Backbone as numpy.savetxt, mean C-alpha at the origin, in Angstrom:
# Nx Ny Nz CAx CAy CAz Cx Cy Cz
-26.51 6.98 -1.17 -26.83 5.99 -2.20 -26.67 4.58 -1.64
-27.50 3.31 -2.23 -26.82 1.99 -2.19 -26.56 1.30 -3.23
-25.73 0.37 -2.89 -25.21 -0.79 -4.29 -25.93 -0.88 -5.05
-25.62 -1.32 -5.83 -26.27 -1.94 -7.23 -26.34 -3.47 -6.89
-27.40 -4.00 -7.34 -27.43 -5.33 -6.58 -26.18 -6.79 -7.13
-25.83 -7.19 -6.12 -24.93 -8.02 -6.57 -25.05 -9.96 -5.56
-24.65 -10.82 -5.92 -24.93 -12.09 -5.24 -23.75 -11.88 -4.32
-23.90 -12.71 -3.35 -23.07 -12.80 -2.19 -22.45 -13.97 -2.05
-20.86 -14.11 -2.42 -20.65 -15.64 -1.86 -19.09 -15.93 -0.81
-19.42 -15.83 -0.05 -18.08 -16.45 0.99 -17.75 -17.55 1.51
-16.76 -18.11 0.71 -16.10 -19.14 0.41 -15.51 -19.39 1.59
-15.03 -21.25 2.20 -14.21 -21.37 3.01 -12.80 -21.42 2.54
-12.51 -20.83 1.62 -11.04 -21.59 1.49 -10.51 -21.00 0.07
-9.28 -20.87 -0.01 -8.49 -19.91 -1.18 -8.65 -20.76 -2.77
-8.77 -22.05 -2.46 -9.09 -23.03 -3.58 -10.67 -22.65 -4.13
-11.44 -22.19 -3.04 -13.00 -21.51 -3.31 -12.91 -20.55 -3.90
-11.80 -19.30 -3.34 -11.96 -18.01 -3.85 -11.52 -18.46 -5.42
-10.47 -19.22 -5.64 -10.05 -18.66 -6.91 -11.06 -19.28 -8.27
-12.01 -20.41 -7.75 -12.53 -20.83 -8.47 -13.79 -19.89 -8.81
-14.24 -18.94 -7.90 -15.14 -17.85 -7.80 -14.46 -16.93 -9.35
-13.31 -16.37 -8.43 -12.50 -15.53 -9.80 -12.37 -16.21 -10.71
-12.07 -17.30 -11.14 -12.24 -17.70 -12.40 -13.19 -18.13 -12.91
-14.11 -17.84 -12.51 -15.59 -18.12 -13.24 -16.41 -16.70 -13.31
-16.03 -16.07 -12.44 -16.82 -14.78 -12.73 -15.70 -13.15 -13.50
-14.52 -13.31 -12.68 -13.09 -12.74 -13.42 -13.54 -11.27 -13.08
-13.53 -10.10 -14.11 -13.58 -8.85 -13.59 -15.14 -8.50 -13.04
-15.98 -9.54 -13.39 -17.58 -9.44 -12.66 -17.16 -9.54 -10.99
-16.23 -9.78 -10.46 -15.92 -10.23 -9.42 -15.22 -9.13 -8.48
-15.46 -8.50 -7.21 -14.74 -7.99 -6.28 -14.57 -8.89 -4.89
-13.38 -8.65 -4.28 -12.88 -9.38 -3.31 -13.05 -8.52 -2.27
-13.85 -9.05 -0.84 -14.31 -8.24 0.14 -13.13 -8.65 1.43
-12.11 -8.28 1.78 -11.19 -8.75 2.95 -12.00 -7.35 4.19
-11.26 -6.01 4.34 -11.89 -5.49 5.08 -13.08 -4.75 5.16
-12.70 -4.38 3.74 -14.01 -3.30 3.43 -13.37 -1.83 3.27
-13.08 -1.58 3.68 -12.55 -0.20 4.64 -12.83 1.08 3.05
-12.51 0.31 1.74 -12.61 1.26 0.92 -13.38 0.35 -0.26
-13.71 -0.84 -0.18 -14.51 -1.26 -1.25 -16.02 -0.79 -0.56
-16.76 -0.86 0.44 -18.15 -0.44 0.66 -18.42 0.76 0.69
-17.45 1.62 0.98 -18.09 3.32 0.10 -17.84 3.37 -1.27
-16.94 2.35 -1.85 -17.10 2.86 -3.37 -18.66 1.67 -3.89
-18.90 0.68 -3.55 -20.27 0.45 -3.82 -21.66 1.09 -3.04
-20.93 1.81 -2.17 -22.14 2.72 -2.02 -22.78 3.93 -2.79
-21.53 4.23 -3.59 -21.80 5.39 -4.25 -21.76 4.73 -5.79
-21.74 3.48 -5.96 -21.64 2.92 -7.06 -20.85 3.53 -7.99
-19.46 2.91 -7.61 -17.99 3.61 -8.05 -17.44 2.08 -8.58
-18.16 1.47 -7.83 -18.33 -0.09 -8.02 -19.24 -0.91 -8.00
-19.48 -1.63 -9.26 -20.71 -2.54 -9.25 -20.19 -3.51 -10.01
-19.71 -4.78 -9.06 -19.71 -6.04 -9.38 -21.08 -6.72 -9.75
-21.02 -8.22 -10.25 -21.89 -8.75 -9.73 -21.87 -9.69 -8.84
-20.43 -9.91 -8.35 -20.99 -11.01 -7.00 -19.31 -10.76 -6.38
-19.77 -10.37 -5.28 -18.87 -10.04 -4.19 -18.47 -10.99 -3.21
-16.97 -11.05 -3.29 -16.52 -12.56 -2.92 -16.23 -12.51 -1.15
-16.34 -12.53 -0.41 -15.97 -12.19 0.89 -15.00 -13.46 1.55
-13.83 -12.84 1.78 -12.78 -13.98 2.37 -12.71 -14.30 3.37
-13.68 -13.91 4.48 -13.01 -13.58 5.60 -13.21 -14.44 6.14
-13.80 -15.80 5.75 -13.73 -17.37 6.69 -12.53 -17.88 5.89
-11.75 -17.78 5.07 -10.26 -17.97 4.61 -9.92 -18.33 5.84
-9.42 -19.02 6.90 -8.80 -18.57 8.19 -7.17 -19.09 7.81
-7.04 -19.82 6.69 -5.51 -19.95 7.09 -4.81 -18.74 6.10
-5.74 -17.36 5.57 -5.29 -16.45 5.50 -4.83 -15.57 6.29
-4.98 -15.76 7.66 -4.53 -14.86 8.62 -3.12 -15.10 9.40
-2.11 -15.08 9.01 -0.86 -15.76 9.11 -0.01 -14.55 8.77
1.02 -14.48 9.88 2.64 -13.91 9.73 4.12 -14.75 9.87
4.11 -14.77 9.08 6.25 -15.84 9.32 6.84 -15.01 8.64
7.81 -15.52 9.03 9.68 -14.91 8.86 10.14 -15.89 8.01
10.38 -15.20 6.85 11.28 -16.39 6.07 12.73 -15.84 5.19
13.84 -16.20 5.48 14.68 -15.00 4.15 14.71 -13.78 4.79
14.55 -13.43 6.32 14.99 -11.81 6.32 13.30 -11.04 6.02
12.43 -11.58 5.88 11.35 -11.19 5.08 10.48 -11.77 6.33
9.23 -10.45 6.78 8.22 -11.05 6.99 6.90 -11.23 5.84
6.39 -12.36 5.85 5.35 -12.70 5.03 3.90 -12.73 5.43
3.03 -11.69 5.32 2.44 -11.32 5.89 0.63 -11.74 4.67
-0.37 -12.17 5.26 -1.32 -13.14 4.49 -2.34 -12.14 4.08
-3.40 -12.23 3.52 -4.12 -11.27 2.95 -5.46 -10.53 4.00
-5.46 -11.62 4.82 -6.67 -11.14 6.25 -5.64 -10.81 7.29
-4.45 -10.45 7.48 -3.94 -10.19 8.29 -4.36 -8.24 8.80
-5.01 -8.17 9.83 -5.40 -6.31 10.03 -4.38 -5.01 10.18
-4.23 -4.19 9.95 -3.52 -3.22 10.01 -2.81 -2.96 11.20
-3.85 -3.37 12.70 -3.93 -3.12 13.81 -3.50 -4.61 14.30
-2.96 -5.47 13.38 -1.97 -6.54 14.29 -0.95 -5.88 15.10
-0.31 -6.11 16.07 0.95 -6.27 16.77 2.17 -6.62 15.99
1.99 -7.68 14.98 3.14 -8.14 14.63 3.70 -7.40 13.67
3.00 -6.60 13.29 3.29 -5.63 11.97 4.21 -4.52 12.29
4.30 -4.16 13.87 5.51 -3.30 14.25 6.72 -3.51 14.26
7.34 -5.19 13.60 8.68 -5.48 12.89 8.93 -4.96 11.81
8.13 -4.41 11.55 8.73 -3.70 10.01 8.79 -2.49 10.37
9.78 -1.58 11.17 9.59 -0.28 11.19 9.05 0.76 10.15
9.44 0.74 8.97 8.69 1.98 8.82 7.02 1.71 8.33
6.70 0.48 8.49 5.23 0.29 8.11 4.57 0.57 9.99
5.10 0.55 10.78 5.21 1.02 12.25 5.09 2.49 12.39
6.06 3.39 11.31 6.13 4.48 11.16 4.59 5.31 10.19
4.26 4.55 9.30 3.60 4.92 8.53 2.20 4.22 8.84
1.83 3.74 9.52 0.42 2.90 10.10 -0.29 4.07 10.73
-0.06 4.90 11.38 -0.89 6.14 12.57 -1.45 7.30 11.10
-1.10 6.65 9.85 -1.32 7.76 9.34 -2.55 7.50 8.28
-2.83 5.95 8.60 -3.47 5.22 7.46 -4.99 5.05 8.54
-5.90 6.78 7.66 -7.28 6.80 8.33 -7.40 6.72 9.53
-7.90 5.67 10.38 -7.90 6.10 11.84 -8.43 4.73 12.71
-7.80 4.86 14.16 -7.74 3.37 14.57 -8.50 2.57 14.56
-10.19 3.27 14.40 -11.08 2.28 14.10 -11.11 1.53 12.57
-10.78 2.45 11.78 -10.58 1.70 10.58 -9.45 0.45 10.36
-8.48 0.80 11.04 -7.24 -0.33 10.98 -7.46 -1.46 11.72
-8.55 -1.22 12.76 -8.71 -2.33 13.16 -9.54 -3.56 12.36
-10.14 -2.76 10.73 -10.56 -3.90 10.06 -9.78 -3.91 8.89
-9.31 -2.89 8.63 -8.55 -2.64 7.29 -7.69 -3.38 6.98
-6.96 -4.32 5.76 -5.72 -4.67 6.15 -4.93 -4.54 5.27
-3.43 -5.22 5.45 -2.59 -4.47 4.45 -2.55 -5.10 3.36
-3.00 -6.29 2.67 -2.96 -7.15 1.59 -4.58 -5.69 0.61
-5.38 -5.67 1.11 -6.33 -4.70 1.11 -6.21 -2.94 0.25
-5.29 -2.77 1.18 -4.70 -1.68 0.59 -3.55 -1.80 -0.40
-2.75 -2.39 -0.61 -1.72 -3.28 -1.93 -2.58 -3.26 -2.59
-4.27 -3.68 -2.84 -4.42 -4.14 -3.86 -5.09 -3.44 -4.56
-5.93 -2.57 -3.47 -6.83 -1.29 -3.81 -5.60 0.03 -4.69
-4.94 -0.01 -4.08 -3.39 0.46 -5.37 -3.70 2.28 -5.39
-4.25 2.75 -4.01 -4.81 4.24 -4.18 -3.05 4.92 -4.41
-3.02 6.20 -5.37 -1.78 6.42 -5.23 -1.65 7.06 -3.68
-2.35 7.52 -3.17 -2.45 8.50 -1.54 -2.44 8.01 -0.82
-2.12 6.49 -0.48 -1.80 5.09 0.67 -1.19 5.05 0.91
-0.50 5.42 2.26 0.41 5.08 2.76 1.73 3.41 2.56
0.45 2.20 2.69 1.48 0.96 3.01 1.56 0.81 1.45
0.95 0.93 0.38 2.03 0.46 -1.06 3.27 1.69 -1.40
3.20 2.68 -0.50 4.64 3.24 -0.64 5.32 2.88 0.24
4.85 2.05 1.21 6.03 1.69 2.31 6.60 -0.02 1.47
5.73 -0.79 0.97 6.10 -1.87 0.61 7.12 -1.45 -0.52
7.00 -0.81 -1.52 7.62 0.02 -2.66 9.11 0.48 -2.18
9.27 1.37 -1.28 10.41 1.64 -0.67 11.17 0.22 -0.51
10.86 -0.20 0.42 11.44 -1.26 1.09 11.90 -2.31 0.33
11.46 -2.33 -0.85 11.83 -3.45 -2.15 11.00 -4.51 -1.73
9.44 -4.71 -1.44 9.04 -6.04 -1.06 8.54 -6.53 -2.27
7.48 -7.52 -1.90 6.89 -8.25 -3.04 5.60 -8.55 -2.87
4.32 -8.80 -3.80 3.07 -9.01 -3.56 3.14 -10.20 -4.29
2.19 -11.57 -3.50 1.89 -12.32 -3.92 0.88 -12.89 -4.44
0.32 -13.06 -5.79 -0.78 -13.75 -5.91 -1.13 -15.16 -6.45
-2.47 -15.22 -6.32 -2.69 -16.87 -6.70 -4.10 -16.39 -7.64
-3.84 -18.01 -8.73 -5.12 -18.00 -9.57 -4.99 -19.32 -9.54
-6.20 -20.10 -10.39 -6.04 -21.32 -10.72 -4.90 -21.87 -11.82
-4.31 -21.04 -12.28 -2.96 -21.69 -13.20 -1.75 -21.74 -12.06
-1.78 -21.13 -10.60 -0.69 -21.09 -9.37 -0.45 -19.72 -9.24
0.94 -19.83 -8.94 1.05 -18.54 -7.89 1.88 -17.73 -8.29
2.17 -16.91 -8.46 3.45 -15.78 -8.96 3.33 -14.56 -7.82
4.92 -14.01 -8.51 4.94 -13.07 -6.95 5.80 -11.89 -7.82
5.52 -10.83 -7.35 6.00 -9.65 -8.10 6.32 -8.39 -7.77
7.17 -8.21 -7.73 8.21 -6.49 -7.19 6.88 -5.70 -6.64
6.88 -5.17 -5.65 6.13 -3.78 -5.67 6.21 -3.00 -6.56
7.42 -2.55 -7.03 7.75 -1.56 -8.19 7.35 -1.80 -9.34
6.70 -3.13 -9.45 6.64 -3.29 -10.96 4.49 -3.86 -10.46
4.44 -3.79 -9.45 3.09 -4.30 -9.25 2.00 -3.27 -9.40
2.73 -1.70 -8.97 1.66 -0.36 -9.08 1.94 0.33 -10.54
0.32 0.47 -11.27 0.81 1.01 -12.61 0.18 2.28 -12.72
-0.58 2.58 -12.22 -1.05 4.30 -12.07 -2.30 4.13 -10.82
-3.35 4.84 -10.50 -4.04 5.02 -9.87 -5.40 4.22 -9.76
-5.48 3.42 -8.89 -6.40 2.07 -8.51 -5.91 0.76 -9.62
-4.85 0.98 -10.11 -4.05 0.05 -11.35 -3.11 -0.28 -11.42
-3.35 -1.92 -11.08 -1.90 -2.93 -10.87 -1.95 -3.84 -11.98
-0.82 -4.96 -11.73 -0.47 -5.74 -12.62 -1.43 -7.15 -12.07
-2.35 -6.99 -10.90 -3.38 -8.00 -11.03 -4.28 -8.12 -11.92
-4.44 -9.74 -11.97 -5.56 -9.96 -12.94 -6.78 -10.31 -12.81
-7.79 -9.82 -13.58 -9.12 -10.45 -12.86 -9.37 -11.97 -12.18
-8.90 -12.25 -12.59 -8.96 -14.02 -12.16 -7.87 -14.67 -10.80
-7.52 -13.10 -10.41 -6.24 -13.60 -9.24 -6.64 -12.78 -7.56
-6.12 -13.12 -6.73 -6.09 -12.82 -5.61 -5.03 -12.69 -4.65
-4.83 -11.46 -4.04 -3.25 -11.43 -3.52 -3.62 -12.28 -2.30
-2.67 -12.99 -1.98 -2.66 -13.79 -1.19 -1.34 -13.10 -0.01
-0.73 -12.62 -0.08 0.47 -12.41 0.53 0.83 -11.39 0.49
1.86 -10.68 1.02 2.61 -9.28 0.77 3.61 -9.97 1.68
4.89 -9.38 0.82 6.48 -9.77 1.54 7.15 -8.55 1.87
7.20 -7.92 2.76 8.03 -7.12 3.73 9.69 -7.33 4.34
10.09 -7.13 3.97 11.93 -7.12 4.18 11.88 -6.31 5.75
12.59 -6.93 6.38 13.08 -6.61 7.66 14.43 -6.13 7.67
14.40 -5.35 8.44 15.62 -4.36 8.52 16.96 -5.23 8.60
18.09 -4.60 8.21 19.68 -5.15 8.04 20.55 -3.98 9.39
21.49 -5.03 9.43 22.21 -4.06 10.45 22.40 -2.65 9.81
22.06 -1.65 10.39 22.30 -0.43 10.48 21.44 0.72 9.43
20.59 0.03 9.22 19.44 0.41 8.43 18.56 0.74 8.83
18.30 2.01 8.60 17.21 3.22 9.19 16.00 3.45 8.39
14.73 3.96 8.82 13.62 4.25 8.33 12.95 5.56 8.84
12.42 6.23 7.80 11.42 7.72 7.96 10.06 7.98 7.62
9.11 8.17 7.86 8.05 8.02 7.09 7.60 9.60 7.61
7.04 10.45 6.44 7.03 11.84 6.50 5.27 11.95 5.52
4.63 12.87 6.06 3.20 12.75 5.45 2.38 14.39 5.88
2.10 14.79 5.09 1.15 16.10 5.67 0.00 16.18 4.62
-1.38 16.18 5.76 -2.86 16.36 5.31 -3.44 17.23 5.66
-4.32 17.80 5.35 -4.91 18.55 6.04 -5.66 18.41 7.25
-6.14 17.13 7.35 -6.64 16.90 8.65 -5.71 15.95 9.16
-6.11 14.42 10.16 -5.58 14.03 10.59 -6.41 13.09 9.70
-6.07 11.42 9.32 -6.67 10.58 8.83 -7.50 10.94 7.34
-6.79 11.99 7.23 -7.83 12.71 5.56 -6.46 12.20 4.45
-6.71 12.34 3.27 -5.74 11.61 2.30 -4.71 12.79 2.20
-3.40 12.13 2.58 -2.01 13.18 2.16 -2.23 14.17 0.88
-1.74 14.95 0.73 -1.83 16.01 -0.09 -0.08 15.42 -0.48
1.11 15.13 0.52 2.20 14.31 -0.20 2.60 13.67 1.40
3.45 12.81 0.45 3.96 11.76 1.58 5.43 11.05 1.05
6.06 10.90 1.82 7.52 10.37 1.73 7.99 9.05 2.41
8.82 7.83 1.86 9.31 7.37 2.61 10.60 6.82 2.36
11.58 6.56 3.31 13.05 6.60 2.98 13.31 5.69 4.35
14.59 4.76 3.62 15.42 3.80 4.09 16.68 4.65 3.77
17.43 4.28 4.77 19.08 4.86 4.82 20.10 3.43 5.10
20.94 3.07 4.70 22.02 2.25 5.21 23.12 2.05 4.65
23.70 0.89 3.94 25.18 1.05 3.86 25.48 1.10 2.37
24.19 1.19 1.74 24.08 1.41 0.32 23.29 2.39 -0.45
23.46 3.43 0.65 22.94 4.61 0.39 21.06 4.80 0.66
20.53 5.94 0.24 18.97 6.30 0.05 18.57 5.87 -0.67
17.21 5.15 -0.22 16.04 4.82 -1.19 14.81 5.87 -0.49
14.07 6.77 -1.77 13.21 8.07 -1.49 11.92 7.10 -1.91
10.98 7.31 -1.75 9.51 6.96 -2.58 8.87 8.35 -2.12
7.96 8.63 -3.59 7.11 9.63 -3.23 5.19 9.02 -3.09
4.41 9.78 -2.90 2.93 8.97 -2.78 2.61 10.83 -3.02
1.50 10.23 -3.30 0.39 11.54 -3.16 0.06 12.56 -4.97
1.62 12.71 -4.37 1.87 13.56 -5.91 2.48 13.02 -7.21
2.00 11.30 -7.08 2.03 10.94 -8.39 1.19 9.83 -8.40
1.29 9.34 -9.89 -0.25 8.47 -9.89 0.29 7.32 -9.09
1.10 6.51 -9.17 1.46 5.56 -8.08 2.76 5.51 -7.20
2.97 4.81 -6.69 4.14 4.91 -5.48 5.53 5.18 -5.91
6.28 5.76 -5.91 7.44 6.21 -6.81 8.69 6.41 -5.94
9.66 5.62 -7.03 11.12 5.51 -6.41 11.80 7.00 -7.19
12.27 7.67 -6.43 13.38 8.70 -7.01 14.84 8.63 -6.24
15.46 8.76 -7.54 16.86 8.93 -7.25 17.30 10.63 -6.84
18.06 10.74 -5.39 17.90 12.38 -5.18 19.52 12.71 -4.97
20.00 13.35 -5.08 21.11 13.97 -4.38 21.20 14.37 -2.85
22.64 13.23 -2.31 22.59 13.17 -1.04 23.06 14.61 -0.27
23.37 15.84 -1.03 23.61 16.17 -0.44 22.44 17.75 -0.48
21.78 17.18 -1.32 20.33 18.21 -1.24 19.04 17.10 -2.00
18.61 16.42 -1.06 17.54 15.21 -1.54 16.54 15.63 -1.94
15.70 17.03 -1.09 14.71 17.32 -0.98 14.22 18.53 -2.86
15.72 19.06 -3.02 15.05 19.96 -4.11 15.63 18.99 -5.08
16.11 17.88 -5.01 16.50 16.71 -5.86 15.12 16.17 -6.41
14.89 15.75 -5.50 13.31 15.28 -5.60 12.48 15.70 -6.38
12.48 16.71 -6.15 11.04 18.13 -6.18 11.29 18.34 -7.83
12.49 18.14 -8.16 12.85 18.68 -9.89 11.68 17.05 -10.81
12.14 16.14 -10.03 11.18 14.78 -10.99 9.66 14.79 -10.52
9.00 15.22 -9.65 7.74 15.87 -10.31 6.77 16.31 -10.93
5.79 16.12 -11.32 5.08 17.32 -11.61 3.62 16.98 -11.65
3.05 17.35 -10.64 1.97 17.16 -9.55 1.15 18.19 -10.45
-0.24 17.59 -11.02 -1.07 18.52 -11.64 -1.83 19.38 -10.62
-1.87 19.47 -9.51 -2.79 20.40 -8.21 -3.69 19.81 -8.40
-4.55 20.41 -7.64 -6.00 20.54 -7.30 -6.79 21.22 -6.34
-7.84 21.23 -5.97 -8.14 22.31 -5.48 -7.55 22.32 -4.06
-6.78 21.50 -3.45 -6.52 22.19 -2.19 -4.85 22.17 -2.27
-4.29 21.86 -3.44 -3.24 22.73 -3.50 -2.66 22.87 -4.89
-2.08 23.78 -5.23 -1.17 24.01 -6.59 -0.05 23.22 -6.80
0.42 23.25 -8.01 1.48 22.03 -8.29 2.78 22.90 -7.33
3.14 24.23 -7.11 3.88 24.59 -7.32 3.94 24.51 -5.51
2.99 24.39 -4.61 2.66 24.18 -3.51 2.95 22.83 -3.22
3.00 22.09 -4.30 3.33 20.35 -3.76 4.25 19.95 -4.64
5.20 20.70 -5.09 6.11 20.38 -5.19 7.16 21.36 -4.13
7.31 22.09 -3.38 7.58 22.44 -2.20 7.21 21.95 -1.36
6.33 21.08 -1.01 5.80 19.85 -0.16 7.03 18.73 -0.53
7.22 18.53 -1.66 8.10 17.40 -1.58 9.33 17.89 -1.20
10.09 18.69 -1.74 11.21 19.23 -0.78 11.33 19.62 0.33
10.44 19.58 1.06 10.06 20.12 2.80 10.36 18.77 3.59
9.40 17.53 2.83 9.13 16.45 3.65 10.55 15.38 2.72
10.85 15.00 1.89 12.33 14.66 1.98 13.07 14.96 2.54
13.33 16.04 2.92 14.61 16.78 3.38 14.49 16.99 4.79
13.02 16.39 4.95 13.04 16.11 6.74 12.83 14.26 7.11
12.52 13.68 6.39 12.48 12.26 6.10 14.11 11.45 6.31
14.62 12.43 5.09 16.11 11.76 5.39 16.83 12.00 6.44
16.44 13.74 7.48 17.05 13.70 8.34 17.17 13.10 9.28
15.73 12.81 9.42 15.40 11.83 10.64 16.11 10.25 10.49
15.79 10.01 8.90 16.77 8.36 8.67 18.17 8.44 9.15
18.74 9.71 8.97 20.21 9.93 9.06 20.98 9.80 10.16
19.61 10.45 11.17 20.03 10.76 12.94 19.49 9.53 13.12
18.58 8.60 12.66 18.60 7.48 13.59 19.36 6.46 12.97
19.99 6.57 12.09 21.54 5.86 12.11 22.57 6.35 12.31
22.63 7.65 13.31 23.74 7.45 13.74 24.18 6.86 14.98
């Protein structure tokens, strides 16, 4: 199939984009890599009418350190270098599709696209970061946890644009796991795990088997069938609930081990 026809406008500058979004609002999609907005207008899963393309933004392409936090810009690619300070987004990057895609894909991109089966909004989620956006009334910035609300559905608004994603950098003695099984290699998790360990105990997130990125509280001294009890994964055809929820106790309970042994 192709698009449905839509106008084309790429703006130099974030003061451009937002005046775009606020004049056109949910008529409006934002083009950074592509990687998953041009197959869904190919199959017309999406039909804007005017597709905003950022990618001459250039002072969107920016990483700093601020607060313990890297701050990472909305054209920044998957396949940066600098993105391997955040270990477990380091850990969880080889798993997000495949290297040709990351080399356009990026992570402001996937935050916003909000798939529950994405790897980096359960790594931002874990980690306690923050997504930033801008409209023409300014800028607000907001929990991961409170930014994913079910499946392709956040707390953005038509008239806004993430501009940022804030990533927390590791603390002394603070470990990371990132655990994922698909059927292929680069095909969407069937479930996925990720876990921080340190001096204030486990933080679990689940992906896959719920509509968005999810914090569970588990028992440290059996995480994995801890887990598996807050659940409940409707299946589908390539697996049963009762199959992925034994997925989640398999891959917790190997997630934390690995967090555990690499703090010791």
């Amino acid at each position: 199939m192709k698009p449905c026809r839509f106008e084309y406008a790429r703006p130099g500058s974030v003061d451009e984009v937002l005046d775009l979004l606020a004049e056109h609002g949910s008529e409006a999609k934002v083009l950074a890599g592509g990687q998953s907005l041009v197959p869904a207008l190919n199959m017309r899963l999406a039909r804007p009418t005017v597709l905003v393309d950022i990618n001459d933004v250039f002072d969107l392409d920016n990483v700093a350190e601020t607060d313990r936090a890297l701050r990472v810009d909305a054209l920044v690619r998957q396949a940066d270098p600098r993105l391997r300070r955040i270990p477990l987004v380091a850990q969880a990057l080889p798993f997000v599709g495949h290297f040709v895609t990351r080399n356009r894909g990026t992570l402001a991109g996937s935050i916003a696209h909000a798939d529950a089966a994405a790897e980096l909004p359960l790594a931002l989620t874990v980690l306690g970061g923050h997504v930033v956006v801008a409209s023409k009334n300014g800028r607000r910035e907001i929990p991961a946890d409170e930014f994913f609300v079910s499946h392709y559905t956040t707390e953005l608004r038509p008239d806004e644009l993430v501009v940022e994603t804030v990533w927390p950098l590791p603390r002394p003695g603070e470990s990371f796991a990132f655990e994922e099984l698909a059927q292929r290699h680069g095909d969407f998790a069937l479930c996925m795990c990720a876990v921080t360990a340190g001096a204030d105990g486990l933080r679990v997130g689940l992906g896959s088997v719920v509509d968005r990125p999810t914090l569970v509280e588990v028992d440290p001294k059996h995480p994995g069938a801890s887990a598996a009890e807050q659940v409940d994964p409707p299946g589908h055809l390539h697996a049963s609930p009762q199959y992925l929820r034994h997925l989640v106790e398999v891959l917790v309970d190997r997630a934390v081990a690995r967090a555990r042994g690499a703090a010791a």
